[in-house]
């Protein structure tokens, strides 16, 4: 049976793009931190199901919880970076992106004393406009990126990007997963899509993607926390952030029982030879 590369973007409830206007970066230190307990829940679930995962950790979070980073590594999971300040690459200059990413790598590297090989952009913000970010990642020693969503979405994605693991601009790209239904591409990787769809539908769609051995799932610690502070957001943002939170732990544990999971690093190691992307970016 094929495995799924499981991943978590370790950030807190107020770090997300949907909350940016209410909780800009300079306000974060005033917010209630809930990421530690929620990540501990994830670690407990993974141990119970003998699953391994990649944790893309925000540098700002790692600074506050270095013991959590160590614990994740000691449990046999992979430590990777989600940047430092959760700023969309679409809103950064090349220099700002380099500085932000380098800072996060240094923090994580100092904690685990091992190279940081993987990167995931905040809000999947590597698009055709920011594909230059891959060159910077390569120069910072990053081996693989898992930020490109091959879907049509107003905020992110490269719709015609190949749905397979392959080399591009000197790094290995591990794209997020979409399925095809009646000729339409639908995202099935995790996050809000996992919370929104009925579980049977998510599972069936994900199974259709597994033959190319590149299926990736992602979640965030705050998605397992129905008791997080409720913020009055515009209706679409509110829906994206809060849909399905109440039943998500049950759903997630069912998911862990239904598939086998590995780190992204492990998935790449057991992948066949890579081909270059035939995509104009
Ligand atoms: Zn994020």
PDB file of C-alpha atoms and ligand atoms in Angstrom:
ATOM      1  CA  UNK A   1       0.000   0.000   0.000  1.00  0.00           C
ATOM      2  CA  UNK A   2       1.285   3.454  -0.865  1.00  0.00           C
ATOM      3  CA  UNK A   3       2.000   5.859   1.951  1.00  0.00           C
ATOM      4  CA  UNK A   4       0.935   9.459   2.419  1.00  0.00           C
ATOM      5  CA  UNK A   5       3.520  12.123   3.257  1.00  0.00           C
ATOM      6  CA  UNK A   6       2.015  13.710   6.359  1.00  0.00           C
ATOM      7  CA  UNK A   7       2.837  17.282   7.368  1.00  0.00           C
ATOM      8  CA  UNK A   8       1.932  19.946   9.923  1.00  0.00           C
ATOM      9  CA  UNK A   9       2.452  23.692   9.628  1.00  0.00           C
ATOM     10  CA  UNK A  10       3.240  24.611  13.233  1.00  0.00           C
ATOM     11  CA  UNK A  11       1.786  28.061  13.876  1.00  0.00           C
ATOM     12  CA  UNK A  12      -0.776  29.400  16.344  1.00  0.00           C
ATOM     13  CA  UNK A  13      -4.392  30.407  15.718  1.00  0.00           C
ATOM     14  CA  UNK A  14      -3.555  34.131  15.328  1.00  0.00           C
ATOM     15  CA  UNK A  15      -0.668  33.634  12.839  1.00  0.00           C
ATOM     16  CA  UNK A  16      -2.896  32.816   9.859  1.00  0.00           C
ATOM     17  CA  UNK A  17      -3.496  34.982   6.801  1.00  0.00           C
ATOM     18  CA  UNK A  18      -7.224  35.246   7.633  1.00  0.00           C
ATOM     19  CA  UNK A  19      -6.340  37.052  10.909  1.00  0.00           C
ATOM     20  CA  UNK A  20      -3.576  39.267   9.471  1.00  0.00           C
ATOM     21  CA  UNK A  21      -5.542  42.531   9.642  1.00  0.00           C
ATOM     22  CA  UNK A  22      -6.584  41.897  13.269  1.00  0.00           C
ATOM     23  CA  UNK A  23      -3.351  40.375  14.557  1.00  0.00           C
ATOM     24  CA  UNK A  24      -0.414  41.820  12.597  1.00  0.00           C
ATOM     25  CA  UNK A  25       2.987  40.374  13.493  1.00  0.00           C
ATOM     26  CA  UNK A  26       3.783  43.113  16.032  1.00  0.00           C
ATOM     27  CA  UNK A  27       0.670  42.138  18.054  1.00  0.00           C
ATOM     28  CA  UNK A  28       1.471  38.411  18.276  1.00  0.00           C
ATOM     29  CA  UNK A  29       3.239  38.622  21.621  1.00  0.00           C
ATOM     30  CA  UNK A  30      -0.036  39.818  23.235  1.00  0.00           C
ATOM     31  CA  UNK A  31      -2.030  36.778  22.011  1.00  0.00           C
ATOM     32  CA  UNK A  32      -2.840  33.648  23.966  1.00  0.00           C
ATOM     33  CA  UNK A  33      -0.439  30.866  22.948  1.00  0.00           C
ATOM     34  CA  UNK A  34      -2.198  27.538  22.407  1.00  0.00           C
ATOM     35  CA  UNK A  35       0.163  25.836  19.946  1.00  0.00           C
ATOM     36  CA  UNK A  36       2.072  23.827  22.555  1.00  0.00           C
ATOM     37  CA  UNK A  37      -0.933  21.835  23.830  1.00  0.00           C
ATOM     38  CA  UNK A  38      -2.363  21.374  20.327  1.00  0.00           C
ATOM     39  CA  UNK A  39       0.952  20.074  18.984  1.00  0.00           C
ATOM     40  CA  UNK A  40       1.230  17.720  21.961  1.00  0.00           C
ATOM     41  CA  UNK A  41      -2.172  16.330  20.959  1.00  0.00           C
ATOM     42  CA  UNK A  42      -0.838  15.721  17.429  1.00  0.00           C
ATOM     43  CA  UNK A  43       2.259  13.957  18.799  1.00  0.00           C
ATOM     44  CA  UNK A  44       0.057  11.755  20.989  1.00  0.00           C
ATOM     45  CA  UNK A  45      -2.091  10.773  17.964  1.00  0.00           C
ATOM     46  CA  UNK A  46       0.922  10.032  15.780  1.00  0.00           C
ATOM     47  CA  UNK A  47       2.471   7.809  18.427  1.00  0.00           C
ATOM     48  CA  UNK A  48      -0.809   5.932  18.878  1.00  0.00           C
ATOM     49  CA  UNK A  49      -1.018   5.236  15.127  1.00  0.00           C
ATOM     50  CA  UNK A  50       2.702   4.698  14.600  1.00  0.00           C
ATOM     51  CA  UNK A  51       2.737   7.491  12.013  1.00  0.00           C
ATOM     52  CA  UNK A  52       5.656   9.758  11.127  1.00  0.00           C
ATOM     53  CA  UNK A  53       5.330  13.308   9.830  1.00  0.00           C
ATOM     54  CA  UNK A  54       7.158  16.447   8.769  1.00  0.00           C
ATOM     55  CA  UNK A  55       6.655  19.508  10.977  1.00  0.00           C
ATOM     56  CA  UNK A  56       7.123  22.833   9.161  1.00  0.00           C
ATOM     57  CA  UNK A  57       7.718  25.022  12.190  1.00  0.00           C
ATOM     58  CA  UNK A  58       7.430  28.799  12.261  1.00  0.00           C
ATOM     59  CA  UNK A  59      10.649  30.364  13.582  1.00  0.00           C
ATOM     60  CA  UNK A  60       8.681  32.672  15.908  1.00  0.00           C
ATOM     61  CA  UNK A  61       7.026  29.626  17.506  1.00  0.00           C
ATOM     62  CA  UNK A  62      10.314  27.701  17.738  1.00  0.00           C
ATOM     63  CA  UNK A  63      11.888  30.635  19.629  1.00  0.00           C
ATOM     64  CA  UNK A  64       9.151  30.380  22.268  1.00  0.00           C
ATOM     65  CA  UNK A  65       8.977  26.567  22.468  1.00  0.00           C
ATOM     66  CA  UNK A  66      12.425  25.135  21.721  1.00  0.00           C
ATOM     67  CA  UNK A  67      11.613  22.117  23.929  1.00  0.00           C
ATOM     68  CA  UNK A  68       8.636  21.336  21.680  1.00  0.00           C
ATOM     69  CA  UNK A  69      10.895  21.350  18.606  1.00  0.00           C
ATOM     70  CA  UNK A  70      13.305  18.964  20.372  1.00  0.00           C
ATOM     71  CA  UNK A  71      10.473  16.698  21.432  1.00  0.00           C
ATOM     72  CA  UNK A  72       9.114  16.470  17.872  1.00  0.00           C
ATOM     73  CA  UNK A  73      12.595  15.514  16.631  1.00  0.00           C
ATOM     74  CA  UNK A  74      13.153  12.986  19.433  1.00  0.00           C
ATOM     75  CA  UNK A  75       9.861  11.278  18.485  1.00  0.00           C
ATOM     76  CA  UNK A  76      11.405  10.566  15.061  1.00  0.00           C
ATOM     77  CA  UNK A  77       9.579  13.219  13.035  1.00  0.00           C
ATOM     78  CA  UNK A  78      11.204  15.577  10.567  1.00  0.00           C
ATOM     79  CA  UNK A  79      11.829  19.242  11.451  1.00  0.00           C
ATOM     80  CA  UNK A  80      11.439  21.670   8.542  1.00  0.00           C
ATOM     81  CA  UNK A  81      10.761  25.403   8.254  1.00  0.00           C
ATOM     82  CA  UNK A  82       7.603  27.448   7.674  1.00  0.00           C
ATOM     83  CA  UNK A  83       9.552  30.743   7.651  1.00  0.00           C
ATOM     84  CA  UNK A  84       9.884  33.108  10.625  1.00  0.00           C
ATOM     85  CA  UNK A  85       6.999  35.604  10.581  1.00  0.00           C
ATOM     86  CA  UNK A  86       4.346  33.894   8.428  1.00  0.00           C
ATOM     87  CA  UNK A  87       4.496  36.662   5.839  1.00  0.00           C
ATOM     88  CA  UNK A  88       3.189  35.699   2.406  1.00  0.00           C
ATOM     89  CA  UNK A  89       6.038  35.663  -0.131  1.00  0.00           C
ATOM     90  CA  UNK A  90       3.715  37.647  -2.402  1.00  0.00           C
ATOM     91  CA  UNK A  91       4.130  40.534   0.084  1.00  0.00           C
ATOM     92  CA  UNK A  92       7.930  40.318   0.452  1.00  0.00           C
ATOM     93  CA  UNK A  93      10.918  41.443  -1.564  1.00  0.00           C
ATOM     94  CA  UNK A  94      13.554  38.845  -2.424  1.00  0.00           C
ATOM     95  CA  UNK A  95      15.800  40.286   0.297  1.00  0.00           C
ATOM     96  CA  UNK A  96      13.032  40.176   2.910  1.00  0.00           C
ATOM     97  CA  UNK A  97      12.175  36.587   2.007  1.00  0.00           C
ATOM     98  CA  UNK A  98      15.814  35.539   2.256  1.00  0.00           C
ATOM     99  CA  UNK A  99      16.202  37.199   5.667  1.00  0.00           C
ATOM    100  CA  UNK A 100      12.964  35.744   7.049  1.00  0.00           C
ATOM    101  CA  UNK A 101      13.761  32.217   5.877  1.00  0.00           C
ATOM    102  CA  UNK A 102      17.406  32.326   6.957  1.00  0.00           C
ATOM    103  CA  UNK A 103      16.367  33.436  10.446  1.00  0.00           C
ATOM    104  CA  UNK A 104      13.963  30.513  10.806  1.00  0.00           C
ATOM    105  CA  UNK A 105      16.555  28.016   9.579  1.00  0.00           C
ATOM    106  CA  UNK A 106      19.129  29.317  12.082  1.00  0.00           C
ATOM    107  CA  UNK A 107      16.675  29.044  15.005  1.00  0.00           C
ATOM    108  CA  UNK A 108      15.635  25.481  14.139  1.00  0.00           C
ATOM    109  CA  UNK A 109      19.174  24.390  13.336  1.00  0.00           C
ATOM    110  CA  UNK A 110      20.430  25.695  16.702  1.00  0.00           C
ATOM    111  CA  UNK A 111      17.776  23.655  18.505  1.00  0.00           C
ATOM    112  CA  UNK A 112      18.131  20.288  16.774  1.00  0.00           C
ATOM    113  CA  UNK A 113      21.758  20.595  15.609  1.00  0.00           C
ATOM    114  CA  UNK A 114      20.855  19.060  12.251  1.00  0.00           C
ATOM    115  CA  UNK A 115      20.442  20.539   8.774  1.00  0.00           C
ATOM    116  CA  UNK A 116      16.969  21.843   7.884  1.00  0.00           C
ATOM    117  CA  UNK A 117      16.096  20.370   4.484  1.00  0.00           C
ATOM    118  CA  UNK A 118      12.470  21.268   3.873  1.00  0.00           C
ATOM    119  CA  UNK A 119      10.431  24.468   3.437  1.00  0.00           C
ATOM    120  CA  UNK A 120       6.734  25.283   3.167  1.00  0.00           C
ATOM    121  CA  UNK A 121       5.688  28.830   2.338  1.00  0.00           C
ATOM    122  CA  UNK A 122       3.090  30.596   4.484  1.00  0.00           C
ATOM    123  CA  UNK A 123      -0.289  30.386   2.740  1.00  0.00           C
ATOM    124  CA  UNK A 124       1.210  28.303  -0.139  1.00  0.00           C
ATOM    125  CA  UNK A 125       2.560  31.576  -1.511  1.00  0.00           C
ATOM    126  CA  UNK A 126       4.944  30.179  -4.139  1.00  0.00           C
ATOM    127  CA  UNK A 127       3.090  30.990  -7.344  1.00  0.00           C
ATOM    128  CA  UNK A 128       4.219  31.880 -10.874  1.00  0.00           C
ATOM    129  CA  UNK A 129       4.905  35.414  -9.554  1.00  0.00           C
ATOM    130  CA  UNK A 130       7.147  34.208  -6.715  1.00  0.00           C
ATOM    131  CA  UNK A 131       8.806  31.169  -8.298  1.00  0.00           C
ATOM    132  CA  UNK A 132      12.125  33.051  -7.718  1.00  0.00           C
ATOM    133  CA  UNK A 133      11.797  31.937  -4.108  1.00  0.00           C
ATOM    134  CA  UNK A 134      13.047  28.471  -5.128  1.00  0.00           C
ATOM    135  CA  UNK A 135      16.443  29.958  -6.118  1.00  0.00           C
ATOM    136  CA  UNK A 136      16.770  31.581  -2.694  1.00  0.00           C
ATOM    137  CA  UNK A 137      15.774  28.360  -0.940  1.00  0.00           C
ATOM    138  CA  UNK A 138      18.408  26.429  -2.890  1.00  0.00           C
ATOM    139  CA  UNK A 139      21.065  28.997  -1.955  1.00  0.00           C
ATOM    140  CA  UNK A 140      20.076  28.649   1.723  1.00  0.00           C
ATOM    141  CA  UNK A 141      20.703  24.896   1.548  1.00  0.00           C
ATOM    142  CA  UNK A 142      17.044  23.833   1.401  1.00  0.00           C
ATOM    143  CA  UNK A 143      16.729  20.496  -0.433  1.00  0.00           C
ATOM    144  CA  UNK A 144      12.983  20.414  -1.027  1.00  0.00           C
ATOM    145  CA  UNK A 145       9.984  22.719  -1.103  1.00  0.00           C
ATOM    146  CA  UNK A 146       6.365  21.746  -0.459  1.00  0.00           C
ATOM    147  CA  UNK A 147       4.475  24.971  -1.183  1.00  0.00           C
ATOM    148  CA  UNK A 148       2.974  24.760  -4.651  1.00  0.00           C
ATOM    149  CA  UNK A 149      -0.715  23.885  -4.871  1.00  0.00           C
ATOM    150  CA  UNK A 150      -1.651  22.732  -8.409  1.00  0.00           C
ATOM    151  CA  UNK A 151      -5.125  24.300  -8.304  1.00  0.00           C
ATOM    152  CA  UNK A 152      -7.008  27.423  -9.326  1.00  0.00           C
ATOM    153  CA  UNK A 153      -7.459  29.592  -6.233  1.00  0.00           C
ATOM    154  CA  UNK A 154      -7.753  33.386  -5.890  1.00  0.00           C
ATOM    155  CA  UNK A 155      -4.930  33.580  -3.310  1.00  0.00           C
ATOM    156  CA  UNK A 156      -2.451  30.846  -4.312  1.00  0.00           C
ATOM    157  CA  UNK A 157      -1.696  27.946  -6.621  1.00  0.00           C
ATOM    158  CA  UNK A 158      -0.252  27.176 -10.069  1.00  0.00           C
ATOM    159  CA  UNK A 159      -3.143  25.463 -11.831  1.00  0.00           C
ATOM    160  CA  UNK A 160      -1.075  23.705 -14.518  1.00  0.00           C
ATOM    161  CA  UNK A 161       1.745  22.626 -12.189  1.00  0.00           C
ATOM    162  CA  UNK A 162       2.569  18.885 -12.468  1.00  0.00           C
ATOM    163  CA  UNK A 163       1.059  16.711  -9.735  1.00  0.00           C
ATOM    164  CA  UNK A 164       4.221  14.789  -9.036  1.00  0.00           C
ATOM    165  CA  UNK A 165       7.477  15.060  -7.095  1.00  0.00           C
ATOM    166  CA  UNK A 166      10.120  16.523  -9.370  1.00  0.00           C
ATOM    167  CA  UNK A 167      13.139  18.791  -9.568  1.00  0.00           C
ATOM    168  CA  UNK A 168      12.687  22.456 -10.400  1.00  0.00           C
ATOM    169  CA  UNK A 169      15.247  25.301 -10.121  1.00  0.00           C
ATOM    170  CA  UNK A 170      17.643  23.049  -8.204  1.00  0.00           C
ATOM    171  CA  UNK A 171      15.224  21.966  -5.456  1.00  0.00           C
ATOM    172  CA  UNK A 172      12.826  19.046  -5.250  1.00  0.00           C
ATOM    173  CA  UNK A 173       9.212  20.211  -5.331  1.00  0.00           C
ATOM    174  CA  UNK A 174       6.674  18.145  -3.413  1.00  0.00           C
ATOM    175  CA  UNK A 175       3.375  19.772  -4.451  1.00  0.00           C
ATOM    176  CA  UNK A 176       0.218  19.722  -2.374  1.00  0.00           C
ATOM    177  CA  UNK A 177      -2.362  17.233  -3.589  1.00  0.00           C
ATOM    178  CA  UNK A 178      -5.392  17.809  -5.775  1.00  0.00           C
ATOM    179  CA  UNK A 179      -7.751  15.213  -7.262  1.00  0.00           C
ATOM    180  CA  UNK A 180      -9.727  15.329 -10.499  1.00  0.00           C
ATOM    181  CA  UNK A 181     -13.498  15.034 -10.371  1.00  0.00           C
ATOM    182  CA  UNK A 182     -15.607  15.327 -13.545  1.00  0.00           C
ATOM    183  CA  UNK A 183     -12.713  17.133 -15.217  1.00  0.00           C
ATOM    184  CA  UNK A 184     -12.260  19.648 -12.368  1.00  0.00           C
ATOM    185  CA  UNK A 185      -9.243  19.803 -10.086  1.00  0.00           C
ATOM    186  CA  UNK A 186     -10.233  19.822  -6.433  1.00  0.00           C
ATOM    187  CA  UNK A 187      -7.845  20.291  -3.517  1.00  0.00           C
ATOM    188  CA  UNK A 188      -7.760  17.283  -1.178  1.00  0.00           C
ATOM    189  CA  UNK A 189      -4.539  17.763   0.749  1.00  0.00           C
ATOM    190  CA  UNK A 190      -5.946  18.657   4.171  1.00  0.00           C
ATOM    191  CA  UNK A 191      -6.464  21.837   6.192  1.00  0.00           C
ATOM    192  CA  UNK A 192      -9.781  23.583   5.541  1.00  0.00           C
ATOM    193  CA  UNK A 193     -10.617  21.128   2.755  1.00  0.00           C
ATOM    194  CA  UNK A 194     -10.359  18.221   5.195  1.00  0.00           C
ATOM    195  CA  UNK A 195     -12.608  20.064   7.676  1.00  0.00           C
ATOM    196  CA  UNK A 196     -15.128  21.025   5.011  1.00  0.00           C
ATOM    197  CA  UNK A 197     -15.644  17.775   3.082  1.00  0.00           C
ATOM    198  CA  UNK A 198     -17.465  14.775   4.562  1.00  0.00           C
ATOM    199  CA  UNK A 199     -14.774  12.270   5.578  1.00  0.00           C
ATOM    200  CA  UNK A 200     -15.935   9.552   3.146  1.00  0.00           C
ATOM    201  CA  UNK A 201     -15.562  12.020   0.253  1.00  0.00           C
ATOM    202  CA  UNK A 202     -12.118  13.222   1.343  1.00  0.00           C
ATOM    203  CA  UNK A 203     -10.925   9.642   1.731  1.00  0.00           C
ATOM    204  CA  UNK A 204     -12.298   8.512  -1.650  1.00  0.00           C
ATOM    205  CA  UNK A 205     -10.783  11.522  -3.456  1.00  0.00           C
ATOM    206  CA  UNK A 206      -7.415  11.108  -1.746  1.00  0.00           C
ATOM    207  CA  UNK A 207      -7.320   7.437  -2.722  1.00  0.00           C
ATOM    208  CA  UNK A 208      -7.615   8.403  -6.391  1.00  0.00           C
ATOM    209  CA  UNK A 209      -4.365  10.386  -6.094  1.00  0.00           C
ATOM    210  CA  UNK A 210      -2.204   7.680  -4.549  1.00  0.00           C
ATOM    211  CA  UNK A 211      -1.021   5.845  -7.672  1.00  0.00           C
ATOM    212  CA  UNK A 212       1.666   8.469  -8.452  1.00  0.00           C
ATOM    213  CA  UNK A 213       3.244   8.008  -4.997  1.00  0.00           C
ATOM    214  CA  UNK A 214       3.221  11.750  -4.291  1.00  0.00           C
ATOM    215  CA  UNK A 215       0.199  12.255  -2.025  1.00  0.00           C
ATOM    216  CA  UNK A 216       0.770  14.903   0.646  1.00  0.00           C
ATOM    217  CA  UNK A 217      -1.500  15.766   3.587  1.00  0.00           C
ATOM    218  CA  UNK A 218      -1.225  18.905   5.736  1.00  0.00           C
ATOM    219  CA  UNK A 219      -2.810  20.173   8.936  1.00  0.00           C
ATOM    220  CA  UNK A 220      -2.259  22.930  11.532  1.00  0.00           C
ATOM    221  CA  UNK A 221      -2.270  22.526  15.332  1.00  0.00           C
ATOM    222  CA  UNK A 222      -5.057  25.149  15.704  1.00  0.00           C
ATOM    223  CA  UNK A 223      -7.351  22.988  13.552  1.00  0.00           C
ATOM    224  CA  UNK A 224      -7.677  20.578  16.469  1.00  0.00           C
ATOM    225  CA  UNK A 225      -8.639  23.282  18.971  1.00  0.00           C
ATOM    226  CA  UNK A 226     -12.385  24.034  19.009  1.00  0.00           C
ATOM    227  CA  UNK A 227     -11.931  26.136  22.178  1.00  0.00           C
ATOM    228  CA  UNK A 228      -9.542  28.711  20.654  1.00  0.00           C
ATOM    229  CA  UNK A 229     -10.639  32.382  20.958  1.00  0.00           C
ATOM    230  CA  UNK A 230     -13.472  33.164  18.528  1.00  0.00           C
ATOM    231  CA  UNK A 231     -12.724  36.305  16.540  1.00  0.00           C
ATOM    232  CA  UNK A 232     -15.335  38.281  14.651  1.00  0.00           C
ATOM    233  CA  UNK A 233     -14.090  37.905  11.057  1.00  0.00           C
ATOM    234  CA  UNK A 234     -15.691  38.712   7.684  1.00  0.00           C
ATOM    235  CA  UNK A 235     -17.960  35.810   6.703  1.00  0.00           C
ATOM    236  CA  UNK A 236     -15.670  34.055   4.191  1.00  0.00           C
ATOM    237  CA  UNK A 237     -12.596  34.292   6.440  1.00  0.00           C
ATOM    238  CA  UNK A 238     -14.654  33.103   9.391  1.00  0.00           C
ATOM    239  CA  UNK A 239     -15.890  30.114   7.394  1.00  0.00           C
ATOM    240  CA  UNK A 240     -12.371  29.203   6.242  1.00  0.00           C
ATOM    241  CA  UNK A 241     -10.969  29.322   9.757  1.00  0.00           C
ATOM    242  CA  UNK A 242     -13.762  27.829  11.843  1.00  0.00           C
ATOM    243  CA  UNK A 243     -15.567  25.329   9.577  1.00  0.00           C
ATOM    244  CA  UNK A 244     -15.572  21.809  11.013  1.00  0.00           C
ATOM    245  CA  UNK A 245     -13.320  22.540  14.019  1.00  0.00           C
ATOM    246  CA  UNK A 246     -15.655  20.813  16.491  1.00  0.00           C
ATOM    247  CA  UNK A 247     -15.486  17.375  14.866  1.00  0.00           C
ATOM    248  CA  UNK A 248     -11.959  17.576  13.483  1.00  0.00           C
ATOM    249  CA  UNK A 249     -10.174  15.514  16.145  1.00  0.00           C
ATOM    250  CA  UNK A 250     -12.463  12.516  15.525  1.00  0.00           C
ATOM    251  CA  UNK A 251     -12.102  12.857  11.780  1.00  0.00           C
ATOM    252  CA  UNK A 252      -8.313  13.173  12.013  1.00  0.00           C
ATOM    253  CA  UNK A 253      -7.959  10.074  14.191  1.00  0.00           C
ATOM    254  CA  UNK A 254     -10.084   8.114  11.711  1.00  0.00           C
ATOM    255  CA  UNK A 255      -7.806   9.339   8.920  1.00  0.00           C
ATOM    256  CA  UNK A 256      -4.692   8.229  10.825  1.00  0.00           C
ATOM    257  CA  UNK A 257      -6.234   4.767  11.185  1.00  0.00           C
ATOM    258  CA  UNK A 258      -7.096   4.455   7.483  1.00  0.00           C
ATOM    259  CA  UNK A 259      -3.707   5.158   5.850  1.00  0.00           C
ATOM    260  CA  UNK A 260       0.047   4.723   6.425  1.00  0.00           C
ATOM    261  CA  UNK A 261       2.112   7.877   6.888  1.00  0.00           C
ATOM    262  CA  UNK A 262       5.737   8.895   6.410  1.00  0.00           C
ATOM    263  CA  UNK A 263       7.743  12.119   6.560  1.00  0.00           C
ATOM    264  CA  UNK A 264       8.224  14.080   3.335  1.00  0.00           C
ATOM    265  CA  UNK A 265      11.954  13.359   3.573  1.00  0.00           C
ATOM    266  CA  UNK A 266      11.185   9.629   3.643  1.00  0.00           C
ATOM    267  CA  UNK A 267       8.750   9.928   0.744  1.00  0.00           C
ATOM    268  CA  UNK A 268      11.424  11.624  -1.382  1.00  0.00           C
ATOM    269  CA  UNK A 269      14.040   8.973  -0.501  1.00  0.00           C
ATOM    270  CA  UNK A 270      11.775   6.172  -1.683  1.00  0.00           C
ATOM    271  CA  UNK A 271      10.647   7.962  -4.794  1.00  0.00           C
ATOM    272  CA  UNK A 272      11.942   6.926  -8.214  1.00  0.00           C
ATOM    273  CA  UNK A 273      14.214   9.143 -10.343  1.00  0.00           C
ATOM    274  CA  UNK A 274      13.028  12.732 -10.680  1.00  0.00           C
ATOM    275  CA  UNK A 275      12.184  14.462 -13.910  1.00  0.00           C
ATOM    276  CA  UNK A 276      12.335  18.187 -14.451  1.00  0.00           C
ATOM    277  CA  UNK A 277       9.086  20.128 -14.561  1.00  0.00           C
ATOM    278  CA  UNK A 278       7.780  20.875 -17.993  1.00  0.00           C
ATOM    279  CA  UNK A 279       6.057  24.030 -16.834  1.00  0.00           C
ATOM    280  CA  UNK A 280       6.689  27.591 -17.869  1.00  0.00           C
ATOM    281  CA  UNK A 281       7.054  29.658 -14.716  1.00  0.00           C
TER     282      UNK A 281
HETATM  283 ZN1  LIG B   1       0.975  28.629   7.815  1.00  0.00          ZN
END
